[in-house]
Amino acid sequence: MSLVKHALSDYLYIEIVGIILASLMTAAVTTYVSYDAVYKASIVGGPITPVLGTRGYIDSYVREMPAQYYAGYYVKIKERITQLFLVLMWSHSMLLSSVYTIASTISVFPSLYRLRVSMIPLMFREGTSLHSLNFRIFLVSVILLTPLFVSVAVPLIILARGWLAEIPWDLLVLLLVLLAVMIFTATTIIHSVYILSGRLDFALVLALLVLVTLSQRLNCNMNAVKIYAGISVAFLLFTHIAFHKRWMNL
Amino acid sequence: MKSPKTFFVIFTFSTIVSIFVVFFGSLYWNPFESSMHAEIPLENAEQSLHFASVINRSVTYSFDVFWPLRAGNTTINIQLMGVECGKKKYIIKLFTGEGSSYLGVGSSVFRLKRRDPFLYFHLQVILTPGCKVFSNEKDPVVVIDAKSS
């Protein structure tokens, strides 16, 4: 564990500013995209106001509905708007995935750099197993990402708090999980490629390529979450196997 | 710095920054407007009113109004232009999305408290048999002004 402590305690203020900048980027983009999506969804999903004219009825032909009927109808409208909100939010997935990738790179890179520099000497001195070392390094990356998860969740929750009061939150939770898994995947790719090859540019390009391609192919549902999680697990396993081979060579 | 302290600094500052960004960003990028205005023509009001007055019944115009409008206390101002009703005034019934209903006689003002970024209500404008349309070529219109603060 001293490796991890060493890496984090060496942080300079400029690197902390980098993480804060990353969470600022994430929050700004998420806020903009979510407000845009909910506005468009409310225009598409709501009933049409008859600004061109409405027909009248002689009184005996009108069937009066109780006030509860309109309340139920409004809940239906809001459910439709929520579904549209998800779709419209996901239509910005390319912007979201590229910004999240860059943000996670900014926030994770300093610790990765330090860990990689001091990895080989510490390995011989401490005699820890390589696998646990790899997992510890990855754990630090995930801990450093929590501010990003928070800045994704805050705008969505603040926006949806009003209109999701009566209808179930599961769609919003799905969106939150999907965005979080997206950040997680980006970090996994950057982490494993950087630890193995030591080249940030290569790691960034690969992460952008994978995430942008995936976000164009997938829809906003549980399947996408599974695919993202599967890809991150695959990258982690790949790093593990590569580590093992290298250890054998040494 | 020590590692827990570093992490504490990172977490606090980035949470504060992201909440600030969400606050100012939602003010700056909010596309929801704070006031809306609409004039909804009542089709064939003259014929319907004439026919209804013969059999002594009232004419009802009922429709949904849905706008993207900022949340907050909302004032809805509804009045009818182009119709003369004399002492027996027209009646306005307003059903909100929360399940409550309001009744207004003549041009009326309703005050609602809303949490959603959308304004939805169902409106019934009831023209009693005494009403007459001004002899214009235009149809009478319902003028709706909504203001959110």
CSV table of C-alpha atoms in Angstrom, one decimal:
chain,number,residue,atom,x,y,z
A,1,MET,CA,0.0,0.0,0.0
A,2,SER,CA,3.0,2.3,0.4
A,3,LEU,CA,3.2,2.6,-3.3
A,4,VAL,CA,-0.3,4.1,-3.5
A,5,LYS,CA,0.3,6.4,-0.5
A,6,HIS,CA,3.5,7.6,-2.1
A,7,ALA,CA,1.8,8.4,-5.4
A,8,LEU,CA,-1.0,10.3,-3.8
A,9,SER,CA,1.1,12.2,-1.2
A,10,ASP,CA,3.4,13.6,-3.9
A,11,TYR,CA,0.5,15.5,-5.5
A,12,LEU,CA,1.2,19.1,-6.5
A,13,TYR,CA,-1.4,21.8,-6.5
A,14,ILE,CA,-1.3,21.9,-10.3
A,15,GLU,CA,-2.4,18.3,-10.5
A,16,ILE,CA,-5.2,18.9,-8.1
A,17,VAL,CA,-6.3,21.8,-10.3
A,18,GLY,CA,-6.3,19.3,-13.2
A,19,ILE,CA,-8.8,17.1,-11.4
A,20,ILE,CA,-11.0,20.0,-10.5
A,21,LEU,CA,-10.8,21.2,-14.2
A,22,ALA,CA,-11.9,17.7,-15.2
A,23,SER,CA,-14.9,17.7,-12.9
A,24,LEU,CA,-15.8,21.2,-14.2
A,25,MET,CA,-15.7,20.0,-17.8
A,26,THR,CA,-17.9,17.0,-16.9
A,27,ALA,CA,-20.4,19.0,-15.0
A,28,ALA,CA,-20.7,21.7,-17.6
A,29,VAL,CA,-21.2,19.3,-20.5
A,30,THR,CA,-23.7,17.2,-18.6
A,31,THR,CA,-25.7,20.3,-17.6
A,32,TYR,CA,-25.8,21.7,-21.1
A,33,VAL,CA,-26.8,18.4,-22.7
A,34,SER,CA,-29.4,17.5,-20.1
A,35,TYR,CA,-31.1,20.9,-20.3
A,36,ASP,CA,-31.1,20.8,-24.1
A,37,ALA,CA,-32.5,17.2,-24.1
A,38,VAL,CA,-35.3,17.9,-21.6
A,39,TYR,CA,-36.4,21.1,-23.5
A,40,LYS,CA,-36.5,19.2,-26.8
A,41,ALA,CA,-38.3,16.2,-25.1
A,42,SER,CA,-40.9,18.5,-23.7
A,43,ILE,CA,-41.6,20.0,-27.1
A,44,VAL,CA,-41.9,16.7,-28.8
A,45,GLY,CA,-43.6,14.7,-26.0
A,46,GLY,CA,-46.3,17.1,-24.8
A,47,PRO,CA,-49.8,17.5,-26.2
A,48,ILE,CA,-50.3,20.2,-28.8
A,49,THR,CA,-51.7,23.5,-27.7
A,50,PRO,CA,-54.3,24.4,-30.3
A,51,VAL,CA,-52.9,27.8,-31.3
A,52,LEU,CA,-54.6,27.5,-34.8
A,53,GLY,CA,-58.1,27.2,-33.4
A,54,THR,CA,-60.3,24.9,-31.4
A,55,ARG,CA,-63.8,23.5,-32.0
A,56,GLY,CA,-66.7,24.1,-29.6
A,57,TYR,CA,-69.5,21.7,-28.5
A,58,ILE,CA,-73.0,22.3,-27.5
A,59,ASP,CA,-73.1,21.5,-23.8
A,60,SER,CA,-75.1,18.3,-23.9
A,61,TYR,CA,-72.5,16.6,-26.1
A,62,VAL,CA,-69.6,17.3,-23.8
A,63,ARG,CA,-68.6,14.5,-21.4
A,64,GLU,CA,-67.1,16.1,-18.3
A,65,MET,CA,-64.0,14.3,-16.9
A,66,PRO,CA,-63.1,14.5,-13.2
A,67,ALA,CA,-60.0,16.4,-12.2
A,68,GLN,CA,-58.2,13.1,-11.4
A,69,TYR,CA,-58.3,12.1,-15.1
A,70,TYR,CA,-56.2,15.1,-16.1
A,71,ALA,CA,-53.7,14.3,-13.3
A,72,GLY,CA,-53.3,10.8,-14.6
A,73,TYR,CA,-52.9,12.1,-18.2
A,74,TYR,CA,-50.2,14.5,-17.0
A,75,VAL,CA,-48.3,11.6,-15.4
A,76,LYS,CA,-48.5,9.7,-18.7
A,77,ILE,CA,-47.1,12.8,-20.5
A,78,LYS,CA,-44.2,13.0,-18.0
A,79,GLU,CA,-43.4,9.3,-18.5
A,80,ARG,CA,-43.2,9.9,-22.3
A,81,ILE,CA,-41.0,12.9,-21.8
A,82,THR,CA,-38.7,10.9,-19.6
A,83,GLN,CA,-38.3,8.3,-22.3
A,84,LEU,CA,-37.7,10.9,-24.9
A,85,PHE,CA,-35.2,12.7,-22.5
A,86,LEU,CA,-33.2,9.5,-22.4
A,87,VAL,CA,-33.1,9.1,-26.1
A,88,LEU,CA,-32.2,12.7,-26.7
A,89,MET,CA,-29.6,12.7,-24.1
A,90,TRP,CA,-28.0,9.6,-25.7
A,91,SER,CA,-28.1,11.4,-29.1
A,92,HIS,CA,-25.3,13.5,-27.7
A,93,SER,CA,-23.4,10.4,-26.7
A,94,MET,CA,-20.4,11.2,-29.0
A,95,LEU,CA,-19.8,14.6,-27.3
A,96,LEU,CA,-20.4,13.1,-23.9
A,97,SER,CA,-18.0,10.1,-24.4
A,98,SER,CA,-15.2,12.3,-25.8
A,99,VAL,CA,-15.4,14.8,-23.1
A,100,TYR,CA,-15.6,12.1,-20.4
A,101,THR,CA,-12.6,10.4,-21.9
A,102,ILE,CA,-10.5,13.6,-21.8
A,103,ALA,CA,-11.7,14.4,-18.3
A,104,SER,CA,-10.8,11.0,-16.9
A,105,THR,CA,-7.4,11.3,-18.6
A,106,ILE,CA,-6.7,14.6,-17.0
A,107,SER,CA,-7.7,13.4,-13.5
A,108,VAL,CA,-6.0,10.0,-13.6
A,109,PHE,CA,-2.8,10.7,-15.5
A,110,PRO,CA,-0.6,12.2,-12.7
A,111,SER,CA,-1.1,9.3,-10.4
A,112,LEU,CA,-0.6,6.8,-13.2
A,113,TYR,CA,2.7,8.5,-14.2
A,114,ARG,CA,4.0,8.4,-10.6
A,115,LEU,CA,3.0,4.8,-10.1
A,116,ARG,CA,4.6,3.7,-13.3
A,117,VAL,CA,7.9,5.5,-12.6
A,118,SER,CA,8.2,4.0,-9.1
A,119,MET,CA,6.7,0.7,-10.0
A,120,ILE,CA,9.7,-1.5,-11.0
A,121,PRO,CA,12.0,-0.4,-8.1
A,122,LEU,CA,9.3,-0.8,-5.5
A,123,MET,CA,8.4,-4.2,-6.9
A,124,PHE,CA,11.8,-5.6,-6.1
A,125,ARG,CA,12.0,-3.8,-2.7
A,126,GLU,CA,8.6,-4.8,-1.3
A,127,GLY,CA,8.1,-8.1,-2.9
A,128,THR,CA,4.4,-7.7,-3.4
A,129,SER,CA,2.7,-9.8,-6.0
A,130,LEU,CA,2.2,-8.1,-9.4
A,131,HIS,CA,-1.5,-8.9,-9.5
A,132,SER,CA,-2.3,-7.2,-6.3
A,133,LEU,CA,-0.1,-4.3,-7.3
A,134,ASN,CA,-2.1,-3.9,-10.6
A,135,PHE,CA,-5.4,-4.0,-8.7
A,136,ARG,CA,-4.2,-1.4,-6.2
A,137,ILE,CA,-3.1,0.9,-9.0
A,138,PHE,CA,-6.5,0.5,-10.6
A,139,LEU,CA,-8.2,1.2,-7.3
A,140,VAL,CA,-6.5,4.5,-7.0
A,141,SER,CA,-7.7,5.5,-10.5
A,142,VAL,CA,-11.3,4.6,-9.5
A,143,ILE,CA,-11.0,6.6,-6.2
A,144,LEU,CA,-9.7,9.6,-8.2
A,145,LEU,CA,-12.8,9.3,-10.4
A,146,THR,CA,-15.4,9.8,-7.7
A,147,PRO,CA,-15.5,13.6,-8.2
A,148,LEU,CA,-16.3,12.9,-11.9
A,149,PHE,CA,-19.1,10.6,-10.9
A,150,VAL,CA,-20.5,13.2,-8.6
A,151,SER,CA,-20.4,15.9,-11.2
A,152,VAL,CA,-22.3,13.7,-13.6
A,153,ALA,CA,-24.9,12.8,-11.1
A,154,VAL,CA,-25.5,16.3,-9.6
A,155,PRO,CA,-26.9,18.1,-12.7
A,156,LEU,CA,-29.1,15.1,-13.7
A,157,ILE,CA,-30.6,14.8,-10.2
A,158,ILE,CA,-31.2,18.6,-9.8
A,159,LEU,CA,-32.9,18.7,-13.2
A,160,ALA,CA,-35.1,15.6,-12.7
A,161,ARG,CA,-36.0,16.2,-9.1
A,162,GLY,CA,-39.1,18.3,-10.0
A,163,TRP,CA,-40.7,16.3,-12.8
A,164,LEU,CA,-39.8,12.8,-11.7
A,165,ALA,CA,-41.6,13.2,-8.3
A,166,GLU,CA,-44.6,11.0,-9.2
A,167,ILE,CA,-43.1,8.6,-11.7
A,168,PRO,CA,-40.4,5.9,-11.1
A,169,TRP,CA,-36.8,6.9,-11.2
A,170,ASP,CA,-35.5,3.7,-12.8
A,171,LEU,CA,-34.9,5.3,-16.2
A,172,LEU,CA,-32.9,8.1,-14.7
A,173,VAL,CA,-30.9,5.5,-12.7
A,174,LEU,CA,-30.2,3.6,-15.9
A,175,LEU,CA,-28.9,6.8,-17.5
A,176,LEU,CA,-26.7,7.5,-14.5
A,177,VAL,CA,-25.3,4.0,-14.5
A,178,LEU,CA,-24.6,4.1,-18.2
A,179,LEU,CA,-22.7,7.5,-17.9
A,180,ALA,CA,-20.8,6.2,-14.9
A,181,VAL,CA,-19.8,3.0,-16.7
A,182,MET,CA,-18.8,5.1,-19.7
A,183,ILE,CA,-16.3,7.0,-17.5
A,184,PHE,CA,-15.2,3.8,-15.9
A,185,THR,CA,-14.5,2.2,-19.3
A,186,ALA,CA,-12.5,5.2,-20.5
A,187,THR,CA,-10.4,5.0,-17.3
A,188,THR,CA,-9.8,1.3,-17.6
A,189,ILE,CA,-8.6,1.6,-21.2
A,190,ILE,CA,-6.3,4.6,-20.4
A,191,HIS,CA,-5.0,2.8,-17.2
A,192,SER,CA,-4.2,-0.5,-18.9
A,193,VAL,CA,-2.7,0.9,-22.1
A,194,TYR,CA,-0.6,3.5,-20.2
A,195,ILE,CA,0.7,1.0,-17.6
A,196,LEU,CA,1.6,-1.4,-20.3
A,197,SER,CA,3.0,0.8,-23.0
A,198,GLY,CA,3.9,4.1,-21.2
A,199,ARG,CA,2.4,6.2,-23.9
A,200,LEU,CA,-0.4,8.6,-23.0
A,201,ASP,CA,-1.1,9.7,-26.6
A,202,PHE,CA,-1.7,6.1,-27.7
A,203,ALA,CA,-3.9,5.4,-24.7
A,204,LEU,CA,-6.0,8.5,-25.3
A,205,VAL,CA,-6.5,7.8,-29.0
A,206,LEU,CA,-7.4,4.2,-28.3
A,207,ALA,CA,-9.9,5.2,-25.6
A,208,LEU,CA,-11.5,7.8,-27.8
A,209,LEU,CA,-11.7,5.4,-30.7
A,210,VAL,CA,-13.4,2.6,-28.6
A,211,LEU,CA,-15.8,4.9,-26.7
A,212,VAL,CA,-16.9,7.0,-29.7
A,213,THR,CA,-17.4,3.9,-31.9
A,214,LEU,CA,-19.3,2.1,-29.1
A,215,SER,CA,-21.6,5.1,-28.3
A,216,GLN,CA,-22.6,5.3,-32.0
A,217,ARG,CA,-23.5,1.6,-32.1
A,218,LEU,CA,-25.3,1.2,-28.7
A,219,ASN,CA,-28.7,2.4,-27.5
A,220,CYS,CA,-29.5,3.6,-24.1
A,221,ASN,CA,-30.5,0.4,-22.3
A,222,MET,CA,-29.2,-2.3,-20.0
A,223,ASN,CA,-27.4,-4.0,-22.8
A,224,ALA,CA,-25.1,-1.1,-23.3
A,225,VAL,CA,-24.2,-1.1,-19.6
A,226,LYS,CA,-23.3,-4.8,-19.9
A,227,ILE,CA,-21.2,-4.2,-23.0
A,228,TYR,CA,-19.3,-1.3,-21.5
A,229,ALA,CA,-18.6,-3.3,-18.3
A,230,GLY,CA,-17.5,-6.3,-20.3
A,231,ILE,CA,-15.0,-4.2,-22.3
A,232,SER,CA,-13.5,-2.8,-19.1
A,233,VAL,CA,-13.2,-6.2,-17.5
A,234,ALA,CA,-11.6,-7.5,-20.7
A,235,PHE,CA,-9.0,-4.7,-20.7
A,236,LEU,CA,-8.3,-5.4,-17.0
A,237,LEU,CA,-7.8,-9.1,-17.7
A,238,PHE,CA,-5.6,-8.3,-20.7
A,239,THR,CA,-3.4,-6.1,-18.5
A,240,HIS,CA,-3.2,-8.8,-15.9
A,241,ILE,CA,-2.1,-11.4,-18.4
A,242,ALA,CA,0.4,-9.1,-20.0
A,243,PHE,CA,1.8,-8.3,-16.5
A,244,HIS,CA,2.1,-11.9,-15.7
A,245,LYS,CA,4.1,-12.6,-18.9
A,246,ARG,CA,6.4,-9.7,-18.3
A,247,TRP,CA,7.0,-10.9,-14.7
A,248,MET,CA,7.9,-14.3,-16.1
A,249,ASN,CA,10.4,-12.7,-18.5
A,250,LEU,CA,12.0,-10.8,-15.6
B,1,MET,CA,0.7,16.6,1.6
B,2,LYS,CA,-0.4,13.3,2.9
B,3,SER,CA,-2.6,11.1,0.9
B,4,PRO,CA,-5.9,11.3,2.8
B,5,LYS,CA,-5.6,15.0,2.9
B,6,THR,CA,-4.9,15.2,-0.8
B,7,PHE,CA,-7.9,13.1,-1.6
B,8,PHE,CA,-10.0,15.2,0.8
B,9,VAL,CA,-8.9,18.4,-0.9
B,10,ILE,CA,-9.6,17.0,-4.4
B,11,PHE,CA,-13.0,15.7,-3.4
B,12,THR,CA,-14.2,18.8,-1.7
B,13,PHE,CA,-13.0,21.3,-4.2
B,14,SER,CA,-14.3,19.4,-7.2
B,15,THR,CA,-17.7,18.9,-5.6
B,16,ILE,CA,-17.9,22.6,-4.9
B,17,VAL,CA,-16.8,23.4,-8.4
B,18,SER,CA,-19.2,21.1,-10.0
B,19,ILE,CA,-22.2,22.4,-8.0
B,20,PHE,CA,-21.2,26.0,-8.9
B,21,VAL,CA,-21.0,25.0,-12.6
B,22,VAL,CA,-24.4,23.3,-12.4
B,23,PHE,CA,-25.9,26.3,-10.7
B,24,PHE,CA,-24.6,28.9,-13.1
B,25,GLY,CA,-24.8,26.6,-16.1
B,26,SER,CA,-28.4,25.9,-15.5
B,27,LEU,CA,-29.1,29.7,-15.4
B,28,TYR,CA,-27.1,30.3,-18.5
B,29,TRP,CA,-28.1,27.3,-20.7
B,30,ASN,CA,-31.7,27.0,-19.5
B,31,PRO,CA,-33.8,27.1,-22.6
B,32,PHE,CA,-37.1,27.2,-20.7
B,33,GLU,CA,-38.8,30.6,-20.9
B,34,SER,CA,-40.3,32.3,-18.0
B,35,SER,CA,-43.4,33.7,-19.7
B,36,MET,CA,-45.7,32.5,-22.5
B,37,HIS,CA,-48.4,34.1,-24.5
B,38,ALA,CA,-51.0,32.5,-26.8
B,39,GLU,CA,-54.1,33.5,-28.6
B,40,ILE,CA,-56.4,30.5,-29.3
B,41,PRO,CA,-59.2,31.2,-31.8
B,42,LEU,CA,-62.6,29.7,-31.2
B,43,GLU,CA,-63.8,28.2,-34.5
B,44,ASN,CA,-67.3,28.9,-35.7
B,45,ALA,CA,-68.2,30.6,-32.4
B,46,GLU,CA,-70.9,32.7,-34.0
B,47,GLN,CA,-72.9,29.8,-35.6
B,48,SER,CA,-72.6,27.6,-32.5
B,49,LEU,CA,-73.7,30.3,-30.1
B,50,HIS,CA,-76.6,31.2,-32.4
B,51,PHE,CA,-77.7,27.5,-32.5
B,52,ALA,CA,-77.1,27.1,-28.8
B,53,SER,CA,-79.2,30.1,-27.9
B,54,VAL,CA,-82.1,28.7,-29.8
B,55,ILE,CA,-82.2,25.6,-27.6
B,56,ASN,CA,-81.0,27.5,-24.5
B,57,ARG,CA,-77.7,25.7,-23.9
B,58,SER,CA,-74.2,26.8,-23.5
B,59,VAL,CA,-71.2,26.1,-25.8
B,60,THR,CA,-68.1,24.6,-24.4
B,61,TYR,CA,-64.6,24.9,-25.8
B,62,SER,CA,-62.2,22.5,-24.1
B,63,PHE,CA,-58.5,22.0,-24.9
B,64,ASP,CA,-55.1,21.1,-23.4
B,65,VAL,CA,-52.3,23.7,-23.0
B,66,PHE,CA,-48.8,22.4,-22.6
B,67,TRP,CA,-45.7,24.6,-22.5
B,68,PRO,CA,-42.1,24.2,-21.5
B,69,LEU,CA,-42.0,26.8,-18.7
B,70,ARG,CA,-39.7,27.4,-15.8
B,71,ALA,CA,-40.7,26.0,-12.4
B,72,GLY,CA,-41.9,28.3,-9.7
B,73,ASN,CA,-45.0,30.3,-8.7
B,74,THR,CA,-47.0,30.8,-11.9
B,75,THR,CA,-49.6,33.3,-12.7
B,76,ILE,CA,-52.0,32.4,-15.5
B,77,ASN,CA,-54.1,35.2,-16.9
B,78,ILE,CA,-57.1,34.1,-19.1
B,79,GLN,CA,-59.5,36.3,-20.9
B,80,LEU,CA,-61.8,36.1,-23.8
B,81,MET,CA,-61.7,38.7,-26.6
B,82,GLY,CA,-64.4,39.3,-29.2
B,83,VAL,CA,-67.3,38.1,-27.1
B,84,GLU,CA,-69.9,40.2,-25.3
B,85,CYS,CA,-71.6,38.3,-22.5
B,86,GLY,CA,-73.5,41.0,-20.6
B,87,LYS,CA,-74.3,40.2,-17.0
B,88,LYS,CA,-74.2,36.4,-17.4
B,89,LYS,CA,-70.4,36.1,-17.9
B,90,TYR,CA,-68.5,33.2,-19.5
B,91,ILE,CA,-67.1,30.5,-17.2
B,92,ILE,CA,-63.5,29.3,-17.2
B,93,LYS,CA,-62.6,25.9,-15.7
B,94,LEU,CA,-59.0,25.0,-15.3
B,95,PHE,CA,-57.8,21.5,-14.4
B,96,THR,CA,-54.1,21.3,-13.4
B,97,GLY,CA,-51.8,18.3,-13.7
B,98,GLU,CA,-51.7,18.0,-10.0
B,99,GLY,CA,-55.4,17.0,-10.0
B,100,SER,CA,-56.9,20.2,-8.7
B,101,SER,CA,-59.4,22.3,-10.5
B,102,TYR,CA,-60.2,26.0,-10.5
B,103,LEU,CA,-63.2,28.0,-11.5
B,104,GLY,CA,-63.3,31.5,-12.8
B,105,VAL,CA,-66.0,33.8,-14.0
B,106,GLY,CA,-65.2,36.4,-16.6
B,107,SER,CA,-61.5,37.2,-17.3
B,108,SER,CA,-59.7,35.5,-14.5
B,109,VAL,CA,-56.3,35.1,-12.9
B,110,PHE,CA,-55.0,31.7,-11.5
B,111,ARG,CA,-52.0,31.3,-9.3
B,112,LEU,CA,-50.3,27.9,-9.3
B,113,LYS,CA,-47.3,26.4,-7.5
B,114,ARG,CA,-45.3,24.2,-9.8
B,115,ARG,CA,-42.2,22.0,-9.4
B,116,ASP,CA,-42.0,20.7,-13.0
B,117,PRO,CA,-40.3,22.5,-15.9
B,118,PHE,CA,-43.5,22.1,-17.9
B,119,LEU,CA,-46.9,23.8,-17.6
B,120,TYR,CA,-49.9,21.7,-18.3
B,121,PHE,CA,-53.5,22.4,-17.8
B,122,HIS,CA,-56.8,21.5,-19.3
B,123,LEU,CA,-59.0,24.5,-20.0
B,124,GLN,CA,-62.8,24.6,-20.5
B,125,VAL,CA,-64.3,27.9,-21.7
B,126,ILE,CA,-68.1,27.8,-21.3
B,127,LEU,CA,-70.1,30.4,-23.2
B,128,THR,CA,-73.5,30.8,-21.6
B,129,PRO,CA,-76.5,31.4,-23.9
B,130,GLY,CA,-76.5,35.1,-23.4
B,131,CYS,CA,-73.1,35.6,-25.1
B,132,LYS,CA,-72.8,37.2,-28.5
B,133,VAL,CA,-69.9,37.5,-30.9
B,134,PHE,CA,-68.9,40.9,-32.0
B,135,SER,CA,-69.7,41.2,-35.7
B,136,ASN,CA,-66.1,41.0,-36.9
B,137,GLU,CA,-64.7,38.8,-39.6
B,138,LYS,CA,-62.3,37.3,-37.0
B,139,ASP,CA,-63.2,34.5,-34.6
B,140,PRO,CA,-63.1,35.3,-30.9
B,141,VAL,CA,-59.9,34.4,-29.2
B,142,VAL,CA,-58.9,33.1,-25.8
B,143,VAL,CA,-55.9,35.0,-24.6
B,144,ILE,CA,-53.6,33.1,-22.2
B,145,ASP,CA,-50.7,34.7,-20.5
B,146,ALA,CA,-48.5,32.6,-18.2
B,147,LYS,CA,-45.8,34.0,-16.1
B,148,SER,CA,-43.4,32.1,-13.9
B,149,SER,CA,-41.3,33.7,-11.2
